[in-house]
Amino acid sequence: MARRSEHSQEEIKKMILEAAEDIVQEYGFSALKVRKIAADIGYTVGSIYMVFTGMDDLIMHIKARTWRKLRICLEQERTEQITVQGVEDMALVYFDFTVCNKGLWSMLFEHQLPIGKVAPEFYMAEYQQLVVSVALLLKELDIQCSDAQLHQAAQILLSSMQGVCMQLAIQEGTRENIELAKAQIVFLVNCLMRGWINGVN
Amino acid sequence: MARRSEHSQEEIKKMILEAAEDIVQEYGFSALKVRKIAADIGYTVGSIYMVFTGMDDLIMHIKARTWRKLRICLEQERTEQITVQGVEDMALVYFDFTVCNKGLWSMLFEHQLPIGKVAPEFYMAEYQQLVVSVALLLKELDIQCSDAQLHQAAQILLSSMQGVCMQLAIQEGTRENIELAKAQIVFLVNCLMRGWINGVN
DNA sequence: ACCTGAACACCGTTCAAGT
DNA sequence: ACCTGAACACCGTTCAAGT
């Protein structure tokens, strides 16, 4: 056996990523195992180590893809706006993404590299692209501040939304809890934006 | 062998908790293993299952203790204040706690029970006590709003701070990163409080 | 060159067997 | 009653051996 060549390395890589993402979405991060992935794509465990250096490598790729999906989601819903309402809309798209992709989104924080290991460049770059994307949205508000300040505001906005969404992800996803968290996101963004604009001028 | 009775069940429980917390603090959550805990306290693995139903049970107890430590930390630093400054001080104590207890604090979010399993009552209660404690702090600001609104504001404040602290916990804890995150906490709390007070009146 | 699958070291959990 | 430690099922990772 061996030497099948039914799929290119690139195809196998994609199959692994998608199979792994399906598992995480359906059963949660704690259910993600190499043997399960291999079985799902019809290969053996060894083949996964042909295209990824190990589980951490695979996981970091999935995490990078999740940040990318989220960013694209946010950018698609964007219109030319000038008001705080546009930021609130963005926040609600972010919120919906975390609800619809609870497993993948939770994994962003459930998985942490062992102490000492730093996140790979491609992962950091993907997250930075999200920050930049949000900073560009804030720029349209025409608030009098530097690009560095815009960047920091985008970071804080993202981090704080993340905290509220996390609290929901931990709880049971009942309709009541979701509505409550959604109200918190709206409250958070409104206070934050009002306080920010108020403080600058 | 067996039947030592050198320590009471309660003593063993405490030894396990403290040994486990030391491991998490020094080597991170991913290094927490039953065999390591047992070796550190001079017992065998089986003894851990005498006082905890399993790893998840032990971990939930540690997480509850971490929330409690954080709450006590916040309450100790509290003075009779009326200004937003008092809230900022509280946020900075929270921040310092997460920096000094990076391993334990990160574990609060790295560990999640398998899908379907709900957190035990004692854990939920401990977190709720923290929320109530912060709500009582906000109450001293004498803002015109209901207790329910105070409670929600406390939840949002805690969640959003958590998001910013998490972002730091993920990164390398260089002095520069710590100072940057601290500035973000100050910025977040100020904007949030200003926006909140401004919105109510 | 590609892929297998057995082997390895390690993990959480259980439980019959000792004192 | 308390505690042991061997056994079990499962995990991520490696790599000699097949085609």
Short mmCIF file of C-alpha atoms (C1' of nucleotides) in Angstrom, two decimals:
data_model
loop_
_atom_site.label_atom_id
_atom_site.label_comp_id
_atom_site.label_asym_id
_atom_site.label_seq_id
_atom_site.Cartn_x
_atom_site.Cartn_y
_atom_site.Cartn_z
CA MET A 1 0.00 0.00 0.00
CA ALA A 2 0.87 3.71 -0.08
CA ARG A 3 1.51 5.88 -3.10
CA ARG A 4 -2.05 6.76 -3.98
CA SER A 5 -1.66 10.19 -5.48
CA GLU A 6 -5.40 10.59 -5.72
CA HIS A 7 -5.05 14.07 -4.28
CA SER A 8 -2.32 16.69 -4.46
CA GLN A 9 -0.66 17.83 -1.26
CA GLU A 10 -2.60 21.05 -1.54
CA GLU A 11 -5.88 19.17 -1.88
CA ILE A 12 -5.10 17.03 1.15
CA LYS A 13 -4.24 20.13 3.14
CA LYS A 14 -7.59 21.63 2.30
CA MET A 15 -9.44 18.41 3.09
CA ILE A 16 -7.75 18.23 6.49
CA LEU A 17 -8.56 21.84 7.33
CA GLU A 18 -12.20 21.49 6.38
CA ALA A 19 -12.65 18.16 8.14
CA ALA A 20 -11.03 19.59 11.28
CA GLU A 21 -13.21 22.69 11.16
CA ASP A 22 -16.33 20.54 10.84
CA ILE A 23 -15.32 18.56 13.93
CA VAL A 24 -14.64 21.70 15.96
CA GLN A 25 -17.93 23.27 14.92
CA GLU A 26 -20.00 20.17 15.69
CA TYR A 27 -18.29 18.68 18.74
CA GLY A 28 -16.06 21.46 20.07
CA PHE A 29 -12.30 21.90 20.24
CA SER A 30 -11.87 19.16 22.85
CA ALA A 31 -13.11 16.64 20.28
CA LEU A 32 -10.46 17.48 17.69
CA LYS A 33 -8.16 14.44 17.29
CA VAL A 34 -5.75 13.44 14.51
CA ARG A 35 -7.25 9.99 14.14
CA LYS A 36 -10.75 11.43 13.74
CA ILE A 37 -9.57 13.86 11.07
CA ALA A 38 -7.72 11.11 9.21
CA ALA A 39 -10.74 8.81 9.30
CA ASP A 40 -13.03 11.59 8.05
CA ILE A 41 -10.92 12.30 4.96
CA GLY A 42 -10.15 8.64 4.27
CA TYR A 43 -6.43 8.78 4.95
CA THR A 44 -4.26 7.53 7.83
CA VAL A 45 -2.73 9.65 10.58
CA GLY A 46 0.69 9.78 8.96
CA SER A 47 -0.63 11.73 5.97
CA ILE A 48 -1.54 14.66 8.21
CA TYR A 49 2.13 15.01 9.16
CA MET A 50 3.03 15.28 5.48
CA VAL A 51 1.35 18.68 5.22
CA PHE A 52 1.40 19.98 8.80
CA THR A 53 4.27 19.78 11.27
CA GLY A 54 1.86 18.76 14.03
CA MET A 55 -1.44 19.53 15.70
CA ASP A 56 -0.39 22.98 16.86
CA ASP A 57 0.54 23.90 13.29
CA LEU A 58 -2.80 22.66 11.99
CA ILE A 59 -4.68 24.47 14.74
CA MET A 60 -2.87 27.78 14.12
CA HIS A 61 -3.85 27.52 10.45
CA ILE A 62 -7.48 26.98 11.40
CA LYS A 63 -7.34 29.93 13.81
CA ALA A 64 -5.86 32.16 11.11
CA ARG A 65 -8.63 31.09 8.74
CA THR A 66 -11.26 31.94 11.35
CA TRP A 67 -9.92 35.48 11.80
CA ARG A 68 -9.91 35.83 8.01
CA LYS A 69 -13.50 34.60 7.69
CA LEU A 70 -14.55 37.05 10.37
CA ARG A 71 -12.77 39.96 8.67
CA ILE A 72 -14.31 39.16 5.29
CA CYS A 73 -17.70 38.92 7.00
CA LEU A 74 -17.25 42.39 8.49
CA GLU A 75 -16.01 43.89 5.21
CA GLN A 76 -18.86 42.49 3.16
CA GLU A 77 -21.50 44.12 5.32
CA ARG A 78 -19.78 47.48 5.15
CA THR A 79 -21.44 50.48 3.54
CA GLU A 80 -20.21 54.06 3.30
CA GLN A 81 -21.33 55.37 6.64
CA ILE A 82 -20.33 58.26 8.80
CA THR A 83 -22.25 57.64 12.00
CA VAL A 84 -21.70 55.56 15.10
CA GLN A 85 -24.54 53.40 13.80
CA GLY A 86 -22.13 51.90 11.27
CA VAL A 87 -19.85 50.77 14.06
CA GLU A 88 -22.78 49.25 15.90
CA ASP A 89 -23.76 47.38 12.74
CA MET A 90 -20.23 46.05 12.45
CA ALA A 91 -20.33 44.93 16.08
CA LEU A 92 -23.56 43.05 15.46
CA VAL A 93 -22.07 41.28 12.43
CA TYR A 94 -19.12 40.31 14.65
CA PHE A 95 -21.56 39.07 17.26
CA ASP A 96 -23.56 37.02 14.76
CA PHE A 97 -20.35 35.47 13.46
CA THR A 98 -19.38 34.29 16.94
CA VAL A 99 -22.83 32.83 17.49
CA CYS A 100 -22.89 31.01 14.13
CA ASN A 101 -19.28 29.85 14.47
CA LYS A 102 -19.23 29.20 18.19
CA GLY A 103 -16.90 26.20 18.02
CA LEU A 104 -14.31 27.78 15.74
CA TRP A 105 -14.47 31.13 17.49
CA SER A 106 -14.11 29.62 20.96
CA MET A 107 -11.09 27.69 19.75
CA LEU A 108 -9.29 30.98 19.12
CA PHE A 109 -8.95 31.30 22.89
CA GLU A 110 -9.27 27.74 24.14
CA HIS A 111 -6.12 26.82 22.28
CA GLN A 112 -2.94 28.50 23.43
CA LEU A 113 0.57 27.51 22.41
CA PRO A 114 2.77 26.13 25.22
CA ILE A 115 4.63 28.82 27.20
CA GLY A 116 7.63 30.07 25.28
CA LYS A 117 6.27 29.17 21.83
CA VAL A 118 5.37 32.30 19.89
CA ALA A 119 2.56 32.42 17.34
CA PRO A 120 3.70 32.03 13.71
CA GLU A 121 3.96 35.06 11.44
CA PHE A 122 1.06 34.09 9.16
CA TYR A 123 -1.26 33.96 12.18
CA MET A 124 -0.21 37.30 13.61
CA ALA A 125 -0.52 38.90 10.17
CA GLU A 126 -4.07 37.63 9.75
CA TYR A 127 -5.17 39.10 13.07
CA GLN A 128 -3.45 42.40 12.29
CA GLN A 129 -5.40 42.58 9.03
CA LEU A 130 -8.59 42.42 11.05
CA VAL A 131 -7.43 45.24 13.32
CA VAL A 132 -6.46 47.36 10.30
CA SER A 133 -9.82 46.66 8.69
CA VAL A 134 -11.66 47.91 11.77
CA ALA A 135 -9.34 50.91 12.06
CA LEU A 136 -10.27 51.88 8.49
CA LEU A 137 -13.93 51.72 9.45
CA LEU A 138 -13.32 54.02 12.42
CA LYS A 139 -11.38 56.38 10.19
CA GLU A 140 -14.57 57.10 8.26
CA LEU A 141 -16.04 58.65 11.38
CA ASP A 142 -13.66 61.56 10.78
CA ILE A 143 -12.66 61.90 14.40
CA GLN A 144 -9.71 64.15 14.96
CA CYS A 145 -6.94 61.73 15.96
CA SER A 146 -3.80 60.11 14.62
CA ASP A 147 -3.68 56.83 12.73
CA ALA A 148 -1.92 55.29 15.73
CA GLN A 149 -4.83 56.32 17.95
CA LEU A 150 -7.29 54.89 15.42
CA HIS A 151 -5.34 51.64 15.45
CA GLN A 152 -5.43 51.48 19.23
CA ALA A 153 -9.14 52.28 19.33
CA ALA A 154 -9.75 49.43 16.86
CA GLN A 155 -7.75 47.04 19.04
CA ILE A 156 -9.67 48.01 22.15
CA LEU A 157 -13.00 47.80 20.36
CA LEU A 158 -12.19 44.31 19.07
CA SER A 159 -10.81 43.06 22.39
CA SER A 160 -13.74 44.34 24.42
CA MET A 161 -16.31 42.87 22.00
CA GLN A 162 -14.38 39.63 22.18
CA GLY A 163 -14.74 39.65 25.96
CA VAL A 164 -18.49 40.05 25.84
CA CYS A 165 -18.86 37.40 23.12
CA MET A 166 -16.66 35.04 25.12
CA GLN A 167 -18.98 35.30 28.10
CA LEU A 168 -21.81 34.11 25.86
CA ALA A 169 -19.72 31.34 24.31
CA ILE A 170 -19.08 29.96 27.80
CA GLN A 171 -22.76 29.90 28.69
CA GLU A 172 -25.48 27.79 27.12
CA GLY A 173 -26.53 29.32 23.82
CA THR A 174 -30.20 29.70 24.65
CA ARG A 175 -32.16 32.31 22.74
CA GLU A 176 -32.53 34.32 25.93
CA ASN A 177 -28.78 34.36 26.60
CA ILE A 178 -28.08 35.32 22.99
CA GLU A 179 -30.48 38.27 23.13
CA LEU A 180 -28.98 39.39 26.43
CA ALA A 181 -25.45 39.27 25.05
CA LYS A 182 -26.54 41.10 21.92
CA ALA A 183 -27.93 43.89 24.06
CA GLN A 184 -24.62 44.01 25.93
CA ILE A 185 -22.70 44.36 22.66
CA VAL A 186 -24.92 47.26 21.61
CA PHE A 187 -24.52 48.87 25.02
CA LEU A 188 -20.77 48.37 25.02
CA VAL A 189 -20.22 49.81 21.55
CA ASN A 190 -22.48 52.79 22.15
CA CYS A 191 -20.87 53.74 25.45
CA LEU A 192 -17.41 53.16 24.07
CA MET A 193 -17.93 55.24 20.93
CA ARG A 194 -19.77 58.01 22.75
CA GLY A 195 -17.09 58.16 25.43
CA TRP A 196 -14.33 58.13 22.83
CA ILE A 197 -15.73 60.86 20.58
CA ASN A 198 -16.66 62.90 23.61
CA GLY A 199 -13.16 62.58 25.04
CA VAL A 200 -11.33 63.57 21.86
CA ASN A 201 -13.25 66.73 21.06
CA MET B 1 0.80 -0.69 51.15
CA ALA B 2 -2.04 1.86 51.35
CA ARG B 3 -3.82 3.17 54.42
CA ARG B 4 -1.47 5.98 55.35
CA SER B 5 -3.82 8.45 56.96
CA GLU B 6 -1.04 10.99 57.24
CA HIS B 7 -3.39 13.63 55.89
CA SER B 8 -7.14 14.11 56.13
CA GLN B 9 -9.19 14.15 52.94
CA GLU B 10 -9.54 17.86 53.35
CA GLU B 11 -5.79 18.31 53.66
CA ILE B 12 -5.16 16.21 50.57
CA LYS B 13 -7.72 18.25 48.65
CA LYS B 14 -5.91 21.43 49.58
CA MET B 15 -2.50 19.96 48.71
CA ILE B 16 -3.79 18.91 45.28
CA LEU B 17 -5.31 22.32 44.57
CA GLU B 18 -2.15 24.17 45.54
CA ALA B 19 0.16 21.82 43.68
CA ALA B 20 -2.01 22.09 40.57
CA GLU B 21 -2.10 25.88 40.80
CA ASP B 22 1.68 25.99 41.08
CA ILE B 23 2.03 23.90 37.93
CA VAL B 24 -0.42 26.07 35.98
CA GLN B 25 1.31 29.25 37.08
CA GLU B 26 4.80 28.02 36.24
CA TYR B 27 4.29 25.89 33.15
CA GLY B 28 0.83 26.81 31.88
CA PHE B 29 -2.46 24.96 31.69
CA SER B 30 -1.20 22.58 29.00
CA ALA B 31 1.32 21.20 31.50
CA LEU B 32 -1.29 20.24 34.09
CA LYS B 33 -1.33 16.42 34.39
CA VAL B 34 -2.65 14.10 37.10
CA ARG B 35 0.62 12.22 37.38
CA LYS B 36 2.58 15.42 37.86
CA ILE B 37 0.22 16.61 40.60
CA ALA B 38 0.38 13.24 42.36
CA ALA B 39 4.18 13.18 42.23
CA ASP B 40 4.39 16.74 43.59
CA ILE B 41 2.30 15.95 46.67
CA GLY B 42 3.87 12.54 47.25
CA TYR B 43 0.77 10.47 46.52
CA THR B 44 -0.24 8.26 43.60
CA VAL B 45 -2.77 9.12 40.90
CA GLY B 46 -5.57 7.17 42.49
CA SER B 47 -5.65 9.42 45.53
CA ILE B 48 -6.68 12.38 43.40
CA TYR B 49 -9.85 10.53 42.43
CA MET B 50 -10.68 10.10 46.09
CA VAL B 51 -11.35 13.82 46.49
CA PHE B 52 -12.22 14.94 42.94
CA THR B 53 -14.43 13.14 40.45
CA GLY B 54 -11.93 13.84 37.68
CA MET B 55 -9.73 16.45 36.06
CA ASP B 56 -12.66 18.64 34.98
CA ASP B 57 -13.90 18.72 38.57
CA LEU B 58 -10.46 19.69 39.88
CA ILE B 59 -10.07 22.34 37.19
CA MET B 60 -13.47 23.89 37.90
CA HIS B 61 -12.50 24.18 41.57
CA ILE B 62 -9.27 25.93 40.63
CA LYS B 63 -11.15 28.28 38.30
CA ALA B 64 -13.64 29.11 41.04
CA ARG B 65 -10.76 29.83 43.42
CA THR B 66 -9.17 32.15 40.85
CA TRP B 67 -12.36 34.20 40.49
CA ARG B 68 -12.54 34.40 44.28
CA LYS B 69 -8.92 35.53 44.62
CA LEU B 70 -9.57 38.19 42.00
CA ARG B 71 -12.70 39.42 43.77
CA ILE B 72 -10.95 39.60 47.16
CA CYS B 73 -8.10 41.47 45.48
CA LEU B 74 -10.55 44.03 44.08
CA GLU B 75 -12.41 44.40 47.38
CA GLN B 76 -9.25 44.91 49.43
CA GLU B 77 -8.14 47.86 47.34
CA ARG B 78 -11.53 49.49 47.58
CA THR B 79 -11.98 52.86 49.31
CA GLU B 80 -15.09 54.98 49.64
CA GLN B 81 -14.97 56.79 46.34
CA ILE B 82 -17.52 58.56 44.27
CA THR B 83 -15.65 59.32 41.06
CA VAL B 84 -14.88 57.45 37.89
CA GLN B 85 -11.31 57.36 39.15
CA GLY B 86 -12.30 54.67 41.62
CA VAL B 87 -13.51 52.47 38.78
CA GLU B 88 -10.26 53.05 36.92
CA ASP B 89 -8.32 52.05 40.04
CA MET B 90 -10.36 48.87 40.25
CA ALA B 91 -9.65 48.12 36.59
CA LEU B 92 -5.92 48.52 37.18
CA VAL B 93 -6.05 46.13 40.15
CA TYR B 94 -7.87 43.67 37.88
CA PHE B 95 -5.20 44.18 35.26
CA ASP B 96 -2.33 43.65 37.71
CA PHE B 97 -3.99 40.47 38.94
CA THR B 98 -4.11 39.03 35.42
CA VAL B 99 -0.45 39.93 34.86
CA CYS B 100 0.70 38.41 38.16
CA ASN B 101 -1.52 35.34 37.76
CA LYS B 102 -1.20 34.88 34.02
CA GLY B 103 -1.29 31.08 34.09
CA LEU B 104 -4.29 30.76 36.38
CA TRP B 105 -6.16 33.59 34.73
CA SER B 106 -5.59 32.26 31.20
CA MET B 107 -6.86 28.87 32.33
CA LEU B 108 -10.25 30.44 33.06
CA PHE B 109 -10.77 30.60 29.28
CA GLU B 110 -8.41 27.95 27.93
CA HIS B 111 -10.37 25.30 29.74
CA GLN B 112 -13.94 24.79 28.61
CA LEU B 113 -16.17 21.89 29.56
CA PRO B 114 -17.14 19.56 26.69
CA ILE B 115 -20.25 20.66 24.77
CA GLY B 116 -23.39 19.83 26.70
CA LYS B 117 -21.74 19.80 30.14
CA VAL B 118 -22.84 22.80 32.18
CA ALA B 119 -20.63 24.49 34.76
CA PRO B 120 -21.30 23.39 38.37
CA GLU B 121 -23.26 25.61 40.71
CA PHE B 122 -20.34 26.51 43.00
CA TYR B 123 -18.42 27.86 40.00
CA MET B 124 -21.27 29.96 38.65
CA ALA B 125 -21.92 31.34 42.13
CA GLU B 126 -18.31 32.41 42.55
CA TYR B 127 -18.33 34.33 39.29
CA GLN B 128 -21.67 35.93 40.15
CA GLN B 129 -20.20 37.16 43.44
CA LEU B 130 -17.56 38.99 41.44
CA VAL B 131 -20.18 40.61 39.25
CA VAL B 132 -22.19 41.66 42.30
CA SER B 133 -19.07 43.05 43.93
CA VAL B 134 -18.36 45.25 40.90
CA ALA B 135 -22.01 46.26 40.66
CA LEU B 136 -21.81 47.50 44.27
CA LEU B 137 -18.78 49.57 43.34
CA LEU B 138 -20.65 51.14 40.43
CA LYS B 139 -23.61 51.83 42.71
CA GLU B 140 -21.46 54.23 44.70
CA LEU B 141 -21.23 56.46 41.64
CA ASP B 142 -24.87 57.35 42.29
CA ILE B 143 -25.90 57.13 38.69
CA GLN B 144 -29.62 57.20 38.16
CA CYS B 145 -30.41 53.67 37.07
CA SER B 146 -31.97 50.45 38.31
CA ASP B 147 -30.08 47.67 40.10
CA ALA B 148 -30.61 45.48 37.05
CA GLN B 149 -28.91 48.10 34.90
CA LEU B 150 -26.06 48.34 37.41
CA HIS B 151 -25.70 44.57 37.26
CA GLN B 152 -25.54 44.60 33.48
CA ALA B 153 -23.06 47.46 33.45
CA ALA B 154 -20.85 45.47 35.84
CA GLN B 155 -21.05 42.43 33.57
CA ILE B 156 -20.09 44.44 30.51
CA LEU B 157 -17.28 46.19 32.33
CA LEU B 158 -15.85 42.87 33.51
CA SER B 159 -16.25 41.14 30.14
CA SER B 160 -14.67 43.97 28.17
CA MET B 161 -11.72 44.25 30.57
CA GLN B 162 -11.34 40.52 30.28
CA GLY B 163 -11.10 40.84 26.49
CA VAL B 164 -8.30 43.39 26.68
CA CYS B 165 -6.40 41.41 29.33
CA MET B 166 -6.79 38.27 27.26
CA GLN B 167 -5.13 39.91 24.28
CA LEU B 168 -2.12 40.60 26.49
CA ALA B 169 -2.13 37.09 27.97
CA ILE B 170 -1.87 35.69 24.44
CA GLN B 171 1.12 37.86 23.56
CA GLU B 172 4.56 37.73 25.09
CA GLY B 173 4.52 39.50 28.44
CA THR B 174 7.25 42.01 27.66
CA ARG B 175 7.31 45.22 29.67
CA GLU B 176 6.36 47.13 26.54
CA ASN B 177 3.32 44.96 25.85
CA ILE B 178 2.22 45.22 29.47
CA GLU B 179 2.40 49.03 29.43
CA LEU B 180 0.49 49.11 26.16
CA ALA B 181 -2.25 46.88 27.52
CA LYS B 182 -2.45 48.90 30.71
CA ALA B 183 -3.01 52.04 28.66
CA GLN B 184 -5.75 50.21 26.76
CA ILE B 185 -7.46 49.27 30.02
CA VAL B 186 -7.41 52.90 31.17
CA PHE B 187 -8.72 54.05 27.80
CA LEU B 188 -11.44 51.41 27.76
CA VAL B 189 -12.70 52.15 31.26
CA ASN B 190 -12.67 55.90 30.77
CA CYS B 191 -14.55 55.79 27.48
CA LEU B 192 -16.98 53.22 28.81
CA MET B 193 -17.76 55.10 32.01
CA ARG B 194 -17.97 58.48 30.30
CA GLY B 195 -20.22 57.08 27.59
CA TRP B 196 -22.39 55.33 30.16
CA ILE B 197 -22.88 58.28 32.51
CA ASN B 198 -23.38 60.57 29.55
CA GLY B 199 -26.02 58.25 28.07
CA VAL B 200 -28.04 57.88 31.25
CA ASN B 201 -28.39 61.53 32.17
"C1'" DA C 1 7.68 10.18 -3.82
"C1'" DC C 2 3.68 9.11 -1.44
"C1'" DC C 3 1.32 6.85 2.07
"C1'" DT C 4 0.71 3.17 5.44
"C1'" DG C 5 0.22 1.25 9.93
"C1'" DA C 6 2.70 -0.50 13.65
"C1'" DA C 7 5.27 1.20 17.49
"C1'" DC C 8 6.28 4.51 21.10
"C1'" DA C 9 5.67 7.50 24.96
"C1'" DC C 10 2.22 9.64 27.37
"C1'" DC C 11 -2.45 10.74 28.92
"C1'" DG C 12 -6.94 10.36 32.20
"C1'" DT C 13 -9.50 6.94 34.59
"C1'" DT C 14 -10.68 2.59 36.98
"C1'" DC C 15 -10.47 -0.88 40.37
"C1'" DA C 16 -8.87 -5.30 42.48
"C1'" DA C 17 -5.82 -5.94 45.94
"C1'" DG C 18 -3.13 -4.84 49.80
"C1'" DT C 19 -2.75 -2.83 54.87
"C1'" DA D 1 -11.33 2.95 55.18
"C1'" DC D 2 -7.51 4.52 52.80
"C1'" DC D 3 -4.28 4.24 49.27
"C1'" DT D 4 -1.65 1.72 45.82
"C1'" DG D 5 -0.16 0.61 41.25
"C1'" DA D 6 -1.14 -2.17 37.46
"C1'" DA D 7 -4.27 -2.22 33.64
"C1'" DC D 8 -7.10 -0.03 30.13
"C1'" DA D 9 -8.40 2.83 26.35
"C1'" DC D 10 -6.94 6.69 24.04
"C1'" DC D 11 -3.84 10.39 22.61
"C1'" DG D 12 -0.03 12.84 19.36
"C1'" DT D 13 4.04 11.69 16.88
"C1'" DT D 14 7.55 8.97 14.38
"C1'" DC D 15 9.39 6.18 10.86
"C1'" DA D 16 10.73 1.72 8.61
"C1'" DA D 17 8.61 -0.49 5.10
"C1'" DG D 18 5.75 -1.11 1.22
"C1'" DT D 19 4.18 0.44 -3.76
#
